[in-house]
Amino acid sequence: MNTGKIYRQLLFYEVKKCLRTPWLPVFVVFLLLLNGWKLNQSYRKAMSIREESEELYEDFYSQWKGTITEENVRELMKIYAPLKKNAERMALSSQGGSGTYTSTERQDYMFFASQFAEEMEYDYLYSNQAVRTANNAYSLVMLFRETGNSYEVRKNTLIYRQFAERSIPGFSDTKYLEVWFQHDYSSLLIVLLCVFCLSGMFVEEKESQMFMLLRTTPGGNKTTYLAKMTVCFAFILVISFIFYFEDICILQGLSGHADALSSPVYALRPMESGAFSMSMLSFIVWSYGVRLLGLMCIGSTVLLISCLCTRTLSVFAISTAILLAMSYMQAALRQWYVINLANPMELLMIRRAASVCEYVNFLGYPMLKTTGVIIGGVMYLLLMQLLVYRTNPGHLLKR
């Protein structure tokens, strides 16, 4: 029997074991519904001011979206300026009456301020803020060049280049993307599925003594290991695609505005100081790729524990404890950057590293912290895979 046929048979066997319970599809559907409910709740909360005046918002948005022109600003200020003046005088009326766009004058002010005025102001003035950042970096380049600090010269030169040309070309609805940006629930559900489905990948063979048959398997441990890793990574890839695709589809459907996807990522307020200048759509795809790397690291951690334990329940308990510890370290030890380099949770929460333009000194050259996190994740994954290969029951049996 050739190795290729054996590999395909092992794949089929490992898929059956990974999907060992007929209730798994039901469980996945339940988690998808739970994730969708959570997204809907987060969106409704973020859009609470707009929700009662959705038609009004759509009318004004259709007029003012796109390039911010003097005419658009003039039309907005004609409505907003008197409201702002009354707000400063604390003279906004809370009584309903004619002449208001919403139920009250106070509601008018909150609506136009949060949905249009503040957003347009941020978009229009962002280029000025970017120029100030770039000019400050250029001044530091000149200063450190005189003092001979080559690292600071390189770092501030990069900052200057990143911010010098920045601008937001037009006004678009980015509110729903801010909801996506803060949404970690889907990642946590995927981690739960990884622990649930991958825990028994090796330990069940110990419990049933099936690993003894690896002696007689043509291709031995290498073929078995390759089949297991193929199934594990394929499972993570499929599950993560389903959940992450659900995230953006639900929010896109709730919003109905796709024009923000072509805006630069710093059109999102949390990303205003980030180092990235790609489009919002490109950032979504990039962040999903980084999260996938983190999930593969977590999956490999679960597999290693499955190699070392003798009971499935032990794998569940130890995996959960380690992942909780990783989450705590990621949140509590933000200043210990080197420690979090080897923390897969940093990859799942990549927005925290991506939302700041921070560098670390790597052999005298500035390296983005985001790049360091990704390199750390790749090294962690390779280490886990090496340990899984060396400690799985088939390899130990060969020894």
PDB file of C-alpha atoms in Angstrom, residues 128-390:
ATOM      1  CA  ASN A 128      -3.558  68.577   9.646  1.00  0.00           C
ATOM      2  CA  GLN A 129      -2.983  66.244  12.597  1.00  0.00           C
ATOM      3  CA  ALA A 130      -0.920  63.895  10.400  1.00  0.00           C
ATOM      4  CA  VAL A 131       1.194  66.804   9.153  1.00  0.00           C
ATOM      5  CA  ARG A 132       1.904  67.870  12.747  1.00  0.00           C
ATOM      6  CA  THR A 133       2.994  64.338  13.607  1.00  0.00           C
ATOM      7  CA  ALA A 134       5.199  64.194  10.507  1.00  0.00           C
ATOM      8  CA  ASN A 135       6.757  67.605  11.226  1.00  0.00           C
ATOM      9  CA  ASN A 136       7.478  66.599  14.815  1.00  0.00           C
ATOM     10  CA  ALA A 137       9.154  63.412  13.585  1.00  0.00           C
ATOM     11  CA  TYR A 138      11.208  65.429  11.076  1.00  0.00           C
ATOM     12  CA  SER A 139      12.381  67.768  13.849  1.00  0.00           C
ATOM     13  CA  LEU A 140      13.462  64.762  15.882  1.00  0.00           C
ATOM     14  CA  VAL A 141      15.345  63.392  12.874  1.00  0.00           C
ATOM     15  CA  MET A 142      17.331  66.619  12.667  1.00  0.00           C
ATOM     16  CA  LEU A 143      17.945  66.625  16.423  1.00  0.00           C
ATOM     17  CA  PHE A 144      19.120  63.027  16.691  1.00  0.00           C
ATOM     18  CA  ARG A 145      21.213  63.327  13.550  1.00  0.00           C
ATOM     19  CA  GLU A 146      23.227  66.018  15.309  1.00  0.00           C
ATOM     20  CA  THR A 147      23.659  63.867  18.418  1.00  0.00           C
ATOM     21  CA  GLY A 148      24.605  60.799  16.388  1.00  0.00           C
ATOM     22  CA  ASN A 149      21.716  58.611  17.564  1.00  0.00           C
ATOM     23  CA  SER A 150      21.255  56.537  14.408  1.00  0.00           C
ATOM     24  CA  TYR A 151      18.444  54.373  15.804  1.00  0.00           C
ATOM     25  CA  GLU A 152      16.244  57.380  16.630  1.00  0.00           C
ATOM     26  CA  VAL A 153      17.028  58.869  13.228  1.00  0.00           C
ATOM     27  CA  ARG A 154      15.818  55.697  11.497  1.00  0.00           C
ATOM     28  CA  LYS A 155      12.739  55.423  13.699  1.00  0.00           C
ATOM     29  CA  ASN A 156      11.581  59.004  13.239  1.00  0.00           C
ATOM     30  CA  THR A 157      12.317  58.858   9.526  1.00  0.00           C
ATOM     31  CA  LEU A 158       9.862  55.961   9.287  1.00  0.00           C
ATOM     32  CA  ILE A 159       7.266  57.879  11.289  1.00  0.00           C
ATOM     33  CA  TYR A 160       7.713  60.910   9.035  1.00  0.00           C
ATOM     34  CA  ARG A 161       7.165  58.821   5.906  1.00  0.00           C
ATOM     35  CA  GLN A 162       4.123  57.106   7.382  1.00  0.00           C
ATOM     36  CA  PHE A 163       2.287  60.309   8.326  1.00  0.00           C
ATOM     37  CA  ALA A 164       3.479  62.927   5.832  1.00  0.00           C
ATOM     38  CA  GLU A 165       1.048  62.049   3.037  1.00  0.00           C
ATOM     39  CA  ARG A 166      -1.951  61.007   5.081  1.00  0.00           C
ATOM     40  CA  SER A 167      -5.450  62.317   4.479  1.00  0.00           C
ATOM     41  CA  ILE A 168      -9.014  61.012   4.559  1.00  0.00           C
ATOM     42  CA  PRO A 169     -10.529  61.616   1.127  1.00  0.00           C
ATOM     43  CA  GLY A 170     -14.151  61.757   2.200  1.00  0.00           C
ATOM     44  CA  PHE A 171     -16.858  61.215   4.796  1.00  0.00           C
ATOM     45  CA  SER A 172     -18.219  57.674   5.179  1.00  0.00           C
ATOM     46  CA  ASP A 173     -20.078  55.635   7.776  1.00  0.00           C
ATOM     47  CA  THR A 174     -17.378  53.946   9.862  1.00  0.00           C
ATOM     48  CA  LYS A 175     -19.497  53.389  12.977  1.00  0.00           C
ATOM     49  CA  TYR A 176     -20.259  49.763  12.175  1.00  0.00           C
ATOM     50  CA  LEU A 177     -16.565  49.110  11.496  1.00  0.00           C
ATOM     51  CA  GLU A 178     -15.728  50.413  14.961  1.00  0.00           C
ATOM     52  CA  VAL A 179     -18.124  47.768  16.299  1.00  0.00           C
ATOM     53  CA  TRP A 180     -16.236  45.146  14.254  1.00  0.00           C
ATOM     54  CA  PHE A 181     -12.927  46.533  15.510  1.00  0.00           C
ATOM     55  CA  GLN A 182     -13.901  45.971  19.164  1.00  0.00           C
ATOM     56  CA  HIS A 183     -15.575  42.591  18.622  1.00  0.00           C
ATOM     57  CA  ASP A 184     -13.559  39.716  20.139  1.00  0.00           C
ATOM     58  CA  TYR A 185     -16.458  37.391  20.867  1.00  0.00           C
ATOM     59  CA  SER A 186     -16.079  35.347  17.677  1.00  0.00           C
ATOM     60  CA  SER A 187     -12.398  34.671  18.424  1.00  0.00           C
ATOM     61  CA  LEU A 188     -13.275  33.401  21.895  1.00  0.00           C
ATOM     62  CA  LEU A 189     -15.904  31.059  20.444  1.00  0.00           C
ATOM     63  CA  ILE A 190     -13.392  29.696  17.928  1.00  0.00           C
ATOM     64  CA  VAL A 191     -10.924  29.063  20.758  1.00  0.00           C
ATOM     65  CA  LEU A 192     -13.679  27.167  22.591  1.00  0.00           C
ATOM     66  CA  LEU A 193     -14.253  24.993  19.521  1.00  0.00           C
ATOM     67  CA  CYS A 194     -10.523  24.357  19.160  1.00  0.00           C
ATOM     68  CA  VAL A 195     -10.276  23.108  22.745  1.00  0.00           C
ATOM     69  CA  PHE A 196     -13.410  21.003  22.311  1.00  0.00           C
ATOM     70  CA  CYS A 197     -12.467  19.359  19.007  1.00  0.00           C
ATOM     71  CA  LEU A 198      -8.678  19.089  19.208  1.00  0.00           C
ATOM     72  CA  SER A 199      -8.249  17.918  22.778  1.00  0.00           C
ATOM     73  CA  GLY A 200      -8.683  14.251  21.927  1.00  0.00           C
ATOM     74  CA  MET A 201      -6.427  14.231  18.876  1.00  0.00           C
ATOM     75  CA  PHE A 202      -3.623  12.339  20.682  1.00  0.00           C
ATOM     76  CA  VAL A 203      -4.886  11.523  24.155  1.00  0.00           C
ATOM     77  CA  GLU A 204      -7.741   9.331  22.903  1.00  0.00           C
ATOM     78  CA  GLU A 205      -5.181   7.016  21.310  1.00  0.00           C
ATOM     79  CA  LYS A 206      -3.582   6.587  24.729  1.00  0.00           C
ATOM     80  CA  GLU A 207      -6.931   5.946  26.395  1.00  0.00           C
ATOM     81  CA  SER A 208      -7.831   3.239  23.862  1.00  0.00           C
ATOM     82  CA  GLN A 209      -4.264   1.936  23.378  1.00  0.00           C
ATOM     83  CA  MET A 210      -4.686   2.569  19.651  1.00  0.00           C
ATOM     84  CA  PHE A 211      -1.278   4.236  19.496  1.00  0.00           C
ATOM     85  CA  MET A 212       0.280   0.747  19.694  1.00  0.00           C
ATOM     86  CA  LEU A 213      -0.879   0.191  16.111  1.00  0.00           C
ATOM     87  CA  LEU A 214       1.461   2.961  14.941  1.00  0.00           C
ATOM     88  CA  ARG A 215       4.234   0.380  14.916  1.00  0.00           C
ATOM     89  CA  THR A 216       2.604  -1.414  12.003  1.00  0.00           C
ATOM     90  CA  THR A 217       1.468   1.718  10.140  1.00  0.00           C
ATOM     91  CA  PRO A 218       3.354   2.102   6.826  1.00  0.00           C
ATOM     92  CA  GLY A 219       5.020   5.496   6.874  1.00  0.00           C
ATOM     93  CA  GLY A 220       4.983   5.370  10.655  1.00  0.00           C
ATOM     94  CA  ASN A 221       4.789   8.437  12.822  1.00  0.00           C
ATOM     95  CA  LYS A 222       5.577  10.956  10.091  1.00  0.00           C
ATOM     96  CA  THR A 223       2.531  10.077   7.984  1.00  0.00           C
ATOM     97  CA  THR A 224       0.283   9.973  11.050  1.00  0.00           C
ATOM     98  CA  TYR A 225       1.620  13.298  12.316  1.00  0.00           C
ATOM     99  CA  LEU A 226       1.148  14.926   8.886  1.00  0.00           C
ATOM    100  CA  ALA A 227      -2.444  13.670   8.643  1.00  0.00           C
ATOM    101  CA  LYS A 228      -3.286  14.942  12.114  1.00  0.00           C
ATOM    102  CA  MET A 229      -1.774  18.380  11.471  1.00  0.00           C
ATOM    103  CA  THR A 230      -3.554  18.667   8.115  1.00  0.00           C
ATOM    104  CA  VAL A 231      -6.920  17.940   9.726  1.00  0.00           C
ATOM    105  CA  CYS A 232      -6.265  20.258  12.688  1.00  0.00           C
ATOM    106  CA  PHE A 233      -5.191  23.235  10.612  1.00  0.00           C
ATOM    107  CA  ALA A 234      -7.954  22.653   8.051  1.00  0.00           C
ATOM    108  CA  PHE A 235     -10.488  22.619  10.899  1.00  0.00           C
ATOM    109  CA  ILE A 236      -9.133  25.883  12.316  1.00  0.00           C
ATOM    110  CA  LEU A 237      -9.107  27.466   8.857  1.00  0.00           C
ATOM    111  CA  VAL A 238     -12.707  26.504   8.052  1.00  0.00           C
ATOM    112  CA  ILE A 239     -14.143  27.388  11.466  1.00  0.00           C
ATOM    113  CA  SER A 240     -12.340  30.753  11.628  1.00  0.00           C
ATOM    114  CA  PHE A 241     -13.465  31.646   8.096  1.00  0.00           C
ATOM    115  CA  ILE A 242     -17.085  30.868   8.964  1.00  0.00           C
ATOM    116  CA  PHE A 243     -17.109  32.975  12.138  1.00  0.00           C
ATOM    117  CA  TYR A 244     -15.047  35.891  10.821  1.00  0.00           C
ATOM    118  CA  PHE A 245     -17.028  36.000   7.591  1.00  0.00           C
ATOM    119  CA  GLU A 246     -20.199  36.068   9.674  1.00  0.00           C
ATOM    120  CA  ASP A 247     -18.868  39.087  11.607  1.00  0.00           C
ATOM    121  CA  ILE A 248     -18.401  41.341   8.614  1.00  0.00           C
ATOM    122  CA  CYS A 249     -21.503  40.075   6.764  1.00  0.00           C
ATOM    123  CA  ILE A 250     -23.830  40.759   9.707  1.00  0.00           C
ATOM    124  CA  LEU A 251     -22.424  44.225  10.365  1.00  0.00           C
ATOM    125  CA  GLN A 252     -22.395  45.056   6.664  1.00  0.00           C
ATOM    126  CA  GLY A 253     -26.007  43.949   6.407  1.00  0.00           C
ATOM    127  CA  LEU A 254     -27.044  45.973   9.459  1.00  0.00           C
ATOM    128  CA  SER A 255     -25.276  49.076   8.174  1.00  0.00           C
ATOM    129  CA  GLY A 256     -25.940  48.793   4.459  1.00  0.00           C
ATOM    130  CA  HIS A 257     -22.973  51.075   3.695  1.00  0.00           C
ATOM    131  CA  ALA A 258     -20.023  49.537   1.868  1.00  0.00           C
ATOM    132  CA  ASP A 259     -18.271  52.787   0.910  1.00  0.00           C
ATOM    133  CA  ALA A 260     -16.284  52.870   4.172  1.00  0.00           C
ATOM    134  CA  LEU A 261     -14.384  49.721   3.136  1.00  0.00           C
ATOM    135  CA  SER A 262     -12.366  51.734   0.611  1.00  0.00           C
ATOM    136  CA  SER A 263     -11.462  54.404   3.187  1.00  0.00           C
ATOM    137  CA  PRO A 264      -7.997  54.322   4.782  1.00  0.00           C
ATOM    138  CA  VAL A 265      -7.916  52.371   8.010  1.00  0.00           C
ATOM    139  CA  TYR A 266      -7.060  55.490  10.039  1.00  0.00           C
ATOM    140  CA  ALA A 267     -10.548  56.778   9.199  1.00  0.00           C
ATOM    141  CA  LEU A 268     -11.421  54.686  12.253  1.00  0.00           C
ATOM    142  CA  ARG A 269     -10.783  56.788  15.335  1.00  0.00           C
ATOM    143  CA  PRO A 270      -9.067  53.940  17.249  1.00  0.00           C
ATOM    144  CA  MET A 271      -6.568  53.663  14.370  1.00  0.00           C
ATOM    145  CA  GLU A 272      -5.733  57.358  14.040  1.00  0.00           C
ATOM    146  CA  SER A 273      -2.242  56.857  15.508  1.00  0.00           C
ATOM    147  CA  GLY A 274      -1.568  53.456  13.962  1.00  0.00           C
ATOM    148  CA  ALA A 275       1.261  52.773  11.540  1.00  0.00           C
ATOM    149  CA  PHE A 276      -0.941  51.316   8.796  1.00  0.00           C
ATOM    150  CA  SER A 277      -2.168  53.243   5.765  1.00  0.00           C
ATOM    151  CA  MET A 278      -3.955  50.409   3.931  1.00  0.00           C
ATOM    152  CA  SER A 279      -7.651  50.465   3.079  1.00  0.00           C
ATOM    153  CA  MET A 280     -10.185  49.297   5.629  1.00  0.00           C
ATOM    154  CA  LEU A 281     -10.973  46.192   3.565  1.00  0.00           C
ATOM    155  CA  SER A 282      -7.276  45.310   3.329  1.00  0.00           C
ATOM    156  CA  PHE A 283      -6.924  45.756   7.082  1.00  0.00           C
ATOM    157  CA  ILE A 284      -9.861  43.420   7.721  1.00  0.00           C
ATOM    158  CA  VAL A 285      -8.266  40.713   5.561  1.00  0.00           C
ATOM    159  CA  TRP A 286      -4.844  41.314   7.156  1.00  0.00           C
ATOM    160  CA  SER A 287      -6.202  41.149  10.698  1.00  0.00           C
ATOM    161  CA  TYR A 288      -8.044  37.916   9.913  1.00  0.00           C
ATOM    162  CA  GLY A 289      -4.781  36.426   8.673  1.00  0.00           C
ATOM    163  CA  VAL A 290      -2.999  37.445  11.881  1.00  0.00           C
ATOM    164  CA  ARG A 291      -5.810  36.041  14.014  1.00  0.00           C
ATOM    165  CA  LEU A 292      -5.636  32.788  12.062  1.00  0.00           C
ATOM    166  CA  LEU A 293      -1.946  32.546  12.966  1.00  0.00           C
ATOM    167  CA  GLY A 294      -2.892  33.042  16.620  1.00  0.00           C
ATOM    168  CA  LEU A 295      -5.558  30.344  16.425  1.00  0.00           C
ATOM    169  CA  MET A 296      -3.054  27.922  14.923  1.00  0.00           C
ATOM    170  CA  CYS A 297      -0.715  28.664  17.821  1.00  0.00           C
ATOM    171  CA  ILE A 298      -3.533  27.985  20.281  1.00  0.00           C
ATOM    172  CA  GLY A 299      -4.518  24.812  18.452  1.00  0.00           C
ATOM    173  CA  SER A 300      -0.904  23.602  18.553  1.00  0.00           C
ATOM    174  CA  THR A 301      -0.812  24.306  22.303  1.00  0.00           C
ATOM    175  CA  VAL A 302      -3.896  22.141  22.802  1.00  0.00           C
ATOM    176  CA  LEU A 303      -2.305  19.394  20.690  1.00  0.00           C
ATOM    177  CA  LEU A 304       0.869  19.483  22.794  1.00  0.00           C
ATOM    178  CA  ILE A 305      -1.167  19.112  25.987  1.00  0.00           C
ATOM    179  CA  SER A 306      -3.033  16.249  24.331  1.00  0.00           C
ATOM    180  CA  CYS A 307       0.337  14.562  23.716  1.00  0.00           C
ATOM    181  CA  LEU A 308       1.435  14.952  27.327  1.00  0.00           C
ATOM    182  CA  CYS A 309      -1.782  13.990  29.133  1.00  0.00           C
ATOM    183  CA  THR A 310      -3.376  10.581  29.560  1.00  0.00           C
ATOM    184  CA  ARG A 311      -7.016  11.645  29.985  1.00  0.00           C
ATOM    185  CA  THR A 312      -9.226  13.828  27.795  1.00  0.00           C
ATOM    186  CA  LEU A 313     -10.667  15.635  30.812  1.00  0.00           C
ATOM    187  CA  SER A 314      -7.143  16.608  31.857  1.00  0.00           C
ATOM    188  CA  VAL A 315      -6.529  18.109  28.425  1.00  0.00           C
ATOM    189  CA  PHE A 316      -9.718  20.195  28.701  1.00  0.00           C
ATOM    190  CA  ALA A 317      -8.823  21.462  32.164  1.00  0.00           C
ATOM    191  CA  ILE A 318      -5.154  22.222  31.507  1.00  0.00           C
ATOM    192  CA  SER A 319      -5.838  23.828  28.108  1.00  0.00           C
ATOM    193  CA  THR A 320      -8.498  26.080  29.610  1.00  0.00           C
ATOM    194  CA  ALA A 321      -6.216  27.073  32.490  1.00  0.00           C
ATOM    195  CA  ILE A 322      -3.308  27.898  30.151  1.00  0.00           C
ATOM    196  CA  LEU A 323      -5.517  29.944  27.812  1.00  0.00           C
ATOM    197  CA  LEU A 324      -6.965  31.887  30.741  1.00  0.00           C
ATOM    198  CA  ALA A 325      -3.421  32.586  31.953  1.00  0.00           C
ATOM    199  CA  MET A 326      -2.456  33.786  28.474  1.00  0.00           C
ATOM    200  CA  SER A 327      -5.477  36.111  28.405  1.00  0.00           C
ATOM    201  CA  TYR A 328      -4.543  37.542  31.793  1.00  0.00           C
ATOM    202  CA  MET A 329      -0.934  38.092  30.730  1.00  0.00           C
ATOM    203  CA  GLN A 330      -2.014  39.770  27.516  1.00  0.00           C
ATOM    204  CA  ALA A 331      -4.261  42.200  29.386  1.00  0.00           C
ATOM    205  CA  ALA A 332      -2.249  42.783  32.569  1.00  0.00           C
ATOM    206  CA  LEU A 333       1.340  42.752  31.313  1.00  0.00           C
ATOM    207  CA  ARG A 334       1.072  45.237  28.460  1.00  0.00           C
ATOM    208  CA  GLN A 335       4.367  46.859  29.422  1.00  0.00           C
ATOM    209  CA  TRP A 336       6.205  43.513  29.258  1.00  0.00           C
ATOM    210  CA  TYR A 337       6.377  43.481  25.499  1.00  0.00           C
ATOM    211  CA  VAL A 338       8.946  40.662  25.249  1.00  0.00           C
ATOM    212  CA  ILE A 339       6.743  38.309  27.297  1.00  0.00           C
ATOM    213  CA  ASN A 340       3.717  38.931  25.084  1.00  0.00           C
ATOM    214  CA  LEU A 341       5.763  38.262  21.958  1.00  0.00           C
ATOM    215  CA  ALA A 342       5.233  34.565  22.688  1.00  0.00           C
ATOM    216  CA  ASN A 343       1.572  34.980  23.635  1.00  0.00           C
ATOM    217  CA  PRO A 344      -0.941  33.844  20.972  1.00  0.00           C
ATOM    218  CA  MET A 345      -3.622  36.003  22.602  1.00  0.00           C
ATOM    219  CA  GLU A 346      -1.684  39.047  21.403  1.00  0.00           C
ATOM    220  CA  LEU A 347      -2.355  37.839  17.854  1.00  0.00           C
ATOM    221  CA  LEU A 348      -6.078  37.419  18.533  1.00  0.00           C
ATOM    222  CA  MET A 349      -6.224  40.973  19.957  1.00  0.00           C
ATOM    223  CA  ILE A 350      -3.979  42.369  17.231  1.00  0.00           C
ATOM    224  CA  ARG A 351      -5.887  45.660  17.154  1.00  0.00           C
ATOM    225  CA  ARG A 352      -4.106  46.717  20.353  1.00  0.00           C
ATOM    226  CA  ALA A 353      -0.686  46.485  18.719  1.00  0.00           C
ATOM    227  CA  ALA A 354      -1.912  47.815  15.366  1.00  0.00           C
ATOM    228  CA  SER A 355      -3.591  50.922  16.816  1.00  0.00           C
ATOM    229  CA  VAL A 356      -0.292  52.473  17.946  1.00  0.00           C
ATOM    230  CA  CYS A 357       2.816  53.399  15.993  1.00  0.00           C
ATOM    231  CA  GLU A 358       5.406  51.940  18.339  1.00  0.00           C
ATOM    232  CA  TYR A 359       8.812  50.485  17.511  1.00  0.00           C
ATOM    233  CA  VAL A 360      11.304  48.284  19.294  1.00  0.00           C
ATOM    234  CA  ASN A 361      15.053  48.296  18.823  1.00  0.00           C
ATOM    235  CA  PHE A 362      16.047  45.191  16.858  1.00  0.00           C
ATOM    236  CA  LEU A 363      19.811  45.083  16.317  1.00  0.00           C
ATOM    237  CA  GLY A 364      19.924  48.852  15.952  1.00  0.00           C
ATOM    238  CA  TYR A 365      16.962  49.049  13.546  1.00  0.00           C
ATOM    239  CA  PRO A 366      13.379  50.035  14.382  1.00  0.00           C
ATOM    240  CA  MET A 367      10.843  47.224  14.094  1.00  0.00           C
ATOM    241  CA  LEU A 368       7.106  47.745  14.462  1.00  0.00           C
ATOM    242  CA  LYS A 369       5.689  46.056  17.532  1.00  0.00           C
ATOM    243  CA  THR A 370       3.064  44.524  15.259  1.00  0.00           C
ATOM    244  CA  THR A 371       5.794  42.920  13.166  1.00  0.00           C
ATOM    245  CA  GLY A 372       7.456  41.629  16.332  1.00  0.00           C
ATOM    246  CA  VAL A 373       4.180  40.071  17.490  1.00  0.00           C
ATOM    247  CA  ILE A 374       3.757  38.277  14.157  1.00  0.00           C
ATOM    248  CA  ILE A 375       7.363  37.023  14.131  1.00  0.00           C
ATOM    249  CA  GLY A 376       6.917  35.881  17.737  1.00  0.00           C
ATOM    250  CA  GLY A 377       3.733  34.033  16.723  1.00  0.00           C
ATOM    251  CA  VAL A 378       5.474  32.239  13.849  1.00  0.00           C
ATOM    252  CA  MET A 379       8.317  31.149  16.142  1.00  0.00           C
ATOM    253  CA  TYR A 380       5.832  30.006  18.803  1.00  0.00           C
ATOM    254  CA  LEU A 381       3.940  27.951  16.207  1.00  0.00           C
ATOM    255  CA  LEU A 382       7.117  26.285  14.927  1.00  0.00           C
ATOM    256  CA  LEU A 383       8.219  25.478  18.483  1.00  0.00           C
ATOM    257  CA  MET A 384       4.841  23.974  19.377  1.00  0.00           C
ATOM    258  CA  GLN A 385       4.833  21.869  16.221  1.00  0.00           C
ATOM    259  CA  LEU A 386       8.333  20.596  16.956  1.00  0.00           C
ATOM    260  CA  LEU A 387       7.299  19.661  20.504  1.00  0.00           C
ATOM    261  CA  VAL A 388       4.118  17.973  19.243  1.00  0.00           C
ATOM    262  CA  TYR A 389       6.151  15.913  16.779  1.00  0.00           C
ATOM    263  CA  ARG A 390       8.681  14.917  19.431  1.00  0.00           C
TER     264      ARG A 390
END
